[in-house]
Amino acid sequence: KQEVTQIPAALSVPEGENLVLNCSFTDSAIYNLQWFRQDPGKGLTSLLLIQSSQREQTSGRLNASLDKSSGRSTLYIAASQPGDSATYLCAATPQGAQKLVFGQGTRLTINP
Amino acid sequence: EAGVTQSPTHLIKTRGQQVTLRCSPISGHTSVYWYQQALGLGLQFLLWYDEGEERNRGNFPPRFSGRQFPNYSSELNVNALELEDSALYLCASSWGLAGGGETQYFGPGTRLLVL
């Protein structure tokens, strides 16, 4: 059974810093791993999706990496801004199961 | 192109009542997924429908059920509501069973409060 863990649960950093969010998963048999952003009380916004054959994906100030052998993914945010404050969720799609298995999320606060 | 839509946005019910939530997928998507985000429990997979059939079910009791219509829209029904059913219910859609691991696109959710 796939389990996804995100550490830390909360993170607070000053504006302008580069930061890394961590995600680990127990079973390397995945189709892909996806990072989402969730603002309070709202739905999910997809940020980056990494297919199992890929090592990383980039979008603007965001870079996500995937290491299946170690069961880890990271989301790197460069030059953080107060607007980046949100909860960040990672989710893995297990092979043979068309569903997303989510981590508990990291609540990120960027202080001006 | 319109995204995934859900209705209603908010709902208040009392314990024991029944509720129906609705979801319209992105045009062309045949798969619809339902997830529950209860406070402190994270996002949990509920149901997956594709081409009108239930394809997979999460670890939820039978009072959680749903269906998918010929136009690929979907309903989630919850019977005999309990206080712990209070949650944000998210619907997502994707292309069908092409190869697995299709990207899921999420709607804004329905927030259900059970009193």
PDB file of C-alpha atoms in Angstrom, chain B:
ATOM      1  CA  GLU B   1     -11.895  25.924 -21.978  1.00  0.00           C
ATOM      2  CA  ALA B   2     -14.033  25.446 -18.876  1.00  0.00           C
ATOM      3  CA  GLY B   3     -12.491  23.594 -15.975  1.00  0.00           C
ATOM      4  CA  VAL B   4     -14.053  21.093 -13.632  1.00  0.00           C
ATOM      5  CA  THR B   5     -17.157  22.527 -11.993  1.00  0.00           C
ATOM      6  CA  GLN B   6     -18.852  21.438  -8.787  1.00  0.00           C
ATOM      7  CA  SER B   7     -22.134  22.320  -7.134  1.00  0.00           C
ATOM      8  CA  PRO B   8     -23.132  23.441  -4.642  1.00  0.00           C
ATOM      9  CA  THR B   9     -20.168  25.324  -3.216  1.00  0.00           C
ATOM     10  CA  HIS B  10     -21.369  25.029   0.376  1.00  0.00           C
ATOM     11  CA  LEU B  11     -23.907  22.843   2.091  1.00  0.00           C
ATOM     12  CA  ILE B  12     -25.178  22.473   5.645  1.00  0.00           C
ATOM     13  CA  LYS B  13     -27.007  19.305   6.673  1.00  0.00           C
ATOM     14  CA  THR B  14     -27.985  17.633   9.902  1.00  0.00           C
ATOM     15  CA  ARG B  15     -26.935  14.203  11.083  1.00  0.00           C
ATOM     16  CA  GLY B  16     -28.910  11.387   9.452  1.00  0.00           C
ATOM     17  CA  GLN B  17     -29.812  13.363   6.329  1.00  0.00           C
ATOM     18  CA  GLN B  18     -28.761  12.538   2.797  1.00  0.00           C
ATOM     19  CA  VAL B  19     -26.789  14.761   0.419  1.00  0.00           C
ATOM     20  CA  THR B  20     -25.982  14.807  -3.300  1.00  0.00           C
ATOM     21  CA  LEU B  21     -22.964  16.584  -4.712  1.00  0.00           C
ATOM     22  CA  ARG B  22     -22.475  17.225  -8.407  1.00  0.00           C
ATOM     23  CA  CYS B  23     -19.487  17.448 -10.707  1.00  0.00           C
ATOM     24  CA  SER B  24     -19.043  18.315 -14.380  1.00  0.00           C
ATOM     25  CA  PRO B  25     -15.727  17.257 -15.904  1.00  0.00           C
ATOM     26  CA  ILE B  26     -13.608  19.073 -18.442  1.00  0.00           C
ATOM     27  CA  SER B  27     -15.014  18.580 -21.926  1.00  0.00           C
ATOM     28  CA  GLY B  28     -13.609  15.390 -23.461  1.00  0.00           C
ATOM     29  CA  HIS B  29     -12.643  13.810 -20.130  1.00  0.00           C
ATOM     30  CA  THR B  30     -14.362  10.509 -19.424  1.00  0.00           C
ATOM     31  CA  SER B  31     -12.964   9.802 -15.949  1.00  0.00           C
ATOM     32  CA  VAL B  32     -14.237  11.449 -12.786  1.00  0.00           C
ATOM     33  CA  TYR B  33     -12.738  11.051  -9.338  1.00  0.00           C
ATOM     34  CA  TRP B  34     -14.030  12.010  -5.909  1.00  0.00           C
ATOM     35  CA  TYR B  35     -11.839  12.840  -2.918  1.00  0.00           C
ATOM     36  CA  GLN B  36     -12.649  13.788   0.662  1.00  0.00           C
ATOM     37  CA  GLN B  37     -10.572  16.304   2.615  1.00  0.00           C
ATOM     38  CA  ALA B  38     -11.650  16.157   6.233  1.00  0.00           C
ATOM     39  CA  LEU B  39      -9.964  18.276   8.859  1.00  0.00           C
ATOM     40  CA  GLY B  40      -6.835  16.568  10.121  1.00  0.00           C
ATOM     41  CA  LEU B  41      -7.166  13.569   7.794  1.00  0.00           C
ATOM     42  CA  GLY B  42      -5.753  14.856   4.547  1.00  0.00           C
ATOM     43  CA  LEU B  43      -7.071  14.084   1.100  1.00  0.00           C
ATOM     44  CA  GLN B  44      -8.536  10.608   0.769  1.00  0.00           C
ATOM     45  CA  PHE B  45      -9.561   8.903  -2.466  1.00  0.00           C
ATOM     46  CA  LEU B  46     -13.285   8.061  -2.539  1.00  0.00           C
ATOM     47  CA  LEU B  47     -14.405   6.867  -5.969  1.00  0.00           C
ATOM     48  CA  TRP B  48     -13.382   6.680  -9.609  1.00  0.00           C
ATOM     49  CA  TYR B  49     -15.823   6.490 -12.510  1.00  0.00           C
ATOM     50  CA  ASP B  50     -15.005   5.987 -16.139  1.00  0.00           C
ATOM     51  CA  GLU B  51     -17.413   5.503 -19.039  1.00  0.00           C
ATOM     52  CA  GLY B  52     -20.297   5.219 -16.615  1.00  0.00           C
ATOM     53  CA  GLU B  53     -18.765   2.440 -14.545  1.00  0.00           C
ATOM     54  CA  GLU B  54     -17.333   2.496 -11.026  1.00  0.00           C
ATOM     55  CA  ARG B  55     -13.676   1.515 -11.524  1.00  0.00           C
ATOM     56  CA  ASN B  56     -12.200   1.859  -8.067  1.00  0.00           C
ATOM     57  CA  ARG B  57     -13.326   2.657  -4.566  1.00  0.00           C
ATOM     58  CA  GLY B  58     -11.457   3.938  -1.533  1.00  0.00           C
ATOM     59  CA  ASN B  59     -11.832   2.752   2.026  1.00  0.00           C
ATOM     60  CA  PHE B  60     -15.227   4.312   2.713  1.00  0.00           C
ATOM     61  CA  PRO B  61     -18.502   2.737   3.903  1.00  0.00           C
ATOM     62  CA  PRO B  62     -21.266   1.844   1.408  1.00  0.00           C
ATOM     63  CA  ARG B  63     -23.307   4.892   2.394  1.00  0.00           C
ATOM     64  CA  PHE B  64     -20.909   6.774   0.115  1.00  0.00           C
ATOM     65  CA  SER B  65     -21.996   6.059  -3.442  1.00  0.00           C
ATOM     66  CA  GLY B  66     -22.241   7.762  -6.771  1.00  0.00           C
ATOM     67  CA  ARG B  67     -22.825   7.450 -10.420  1.00  0.00           C
ATOM     68  CA  GLN B  68     -21.675   8.805 -13.737  1.00  0.00           C
ATOM     69  CA  PHE B  69     -24.077   9.918 -16.405  1.00  0.00           C
ATOM     70  CA  PRO B  70     -23.826   9.462 -20.207  1.00  0.00           C
ATOM     71  CA  ASN B  71     -22.501  13.036 -20.496  1.00  0.00           C
ATOM     72  CA  TYR B  72     -19.721  12.027 -18.024  1.00  0.00           C
ATOM     73  CA  SER B  73     -20.954  14.299 -15.234  1.00  0.00           C
ATOM     74  CA  SER B  74     -21.113  12.628 -11.857  1.00  0.00           C
ATOM     75  CA  GLU B  75     -22.963  12.664  -8.562  1.00  0.00           C
ATOM     76  CA  LEU B  76     -21.689  11.709  -5.153  1.00  0.00           C
ATOM     77  CA  ASN B  77     -24.359  10.621  -2.692  1.00  0.00           C
ATOM     78  CA  VAL B  78     -23.838  10.316   1.021  1.00  0.00           C
ATOM     79  CA  ASN B  79     -26.597   8.692   3.075  1.00  0.00           C
ATOM     80  CA  ALA B  80     -27.149   8.770   6.834  1.00  0.00           C
ATOM     81  CA  LEU B  81     -24.779  11.684   7.330  1.00  0.00           C
ATOM     82  CA  GLU B  82     -22.479  11.604  10.331  1.00  0.00           C
ATOM     83  CA  LEU B  83     -20.660  14.502  11.949  1.00  0.00           C
ATOM     84  CA  GLU B  84     -17.321  13.210  10.650  1.00  0.00           C
ATOM     85  CA  ASP B  85     -18.572  13.531   7.071  1.00  0.00           C
ATOM     86  CA  SER B  86     -17.995  17.266   7.396  1.00  0.00           C
ATOM     87  CA  ALA B  87     -15.295  17.935   4.830  1.00  0.00           C
ATOM     88  CA  LEU B  88     -14.326  19.512   1.548  1.00  0.00           C
ATOM     89  CA  TYR B  89     -15.314  17.157  -1.267  1.00  0.00           C
ATOM     90  CA  LEU B  90     -13.176  17.534  -4.352  1.00  0.00           C
ATOM     91  CA  CYS B  91     -13.944  16.245  -7.806  1.00  0.00           C
ATOM     92  CA  ALA B  92     -11.308  15.736 -10.479  1.00  0.00           C
ATOM     93  CA  SER B  93     -11.431  14.635 -14.104  1.00  0.00           C
ATOM     94  CA  SER B  94      -9.008  13.160 -16.589  1.00  0.00           C
ATOM     95  CA  TRP B  95      -8.793  11.494 -19.953  1.00  0.00           C
ATOM     96  CA  GLY B  96      -9.885   7.870 -19.820  1.00  0.00           C
ATOM     97  CA  LEU B  97      -8.072   4.580 -19.443  1.00  0.00           C
ATOM     98  CA  ALA B  98      -5.447   5.202 -22.161  1.00  0.00           C
ATOM     99  CA  GLY B  99      -2.390   4.103 -20.271  1.00  0.00           C
ATOM    100  CA  GLY B 100      -2.832   4.873 -16.642  1.00  0.00           C
ATOM    101  CA  GLY B 101      -1.481   7.790 -14.645  1.00  0.00           C
ATOM    102  CA  GLU B 102      -3.515  10.382 -16.497  1.00  0.00           C
ATOM    103  CA  THR B 103      -3.254  13.909 -15.104  1.00  0.00           C
ATOM    104  CA  GLN B 104      -6.185  14.780 -12.874  1.00  0.00           C
ATOM    105  CA  TYR B 105      -7.629  18.288 -12.900  1.00  0.00           C
ATOM    106  CA  PHE B 106      -9.490  19.412  -9.808  1.00  0.00           C
ATOM    107  CA  GLY B 107     -12.628  21.446  -9.274  1.00  0.00           C
ATOM    108  CA  PRO B 108     -13.088  24.047  -6.509  1.00  0.00           C
ATOM    109  CA  GLY B 109     -14.825  21.624  -4.172  1.00  0.00           C
ATOM    110  CA  THR B 110     -18.028  21.456  -2.158  1.00  0.00           C
ATOM    111  CA  ARG B 111     -17.751  22.200   1.535  1.00  0.00           C
ATOM    112  CA  LEU B 112     -20.170  20.090   3.559  1.00  0.00           C
ATOM    113  CA  LEU B 113     -20.929  20.825   7.177  1.00  0.00           C
ATOM    114  CA  VAL B 114     -22.918  18.258   9.149  1.00  0.00           C
ATOM    115  CA  LEU B 115     -24.494  19.503  12.374  1.00  0.00           C
TER     116      LEU B 115
END
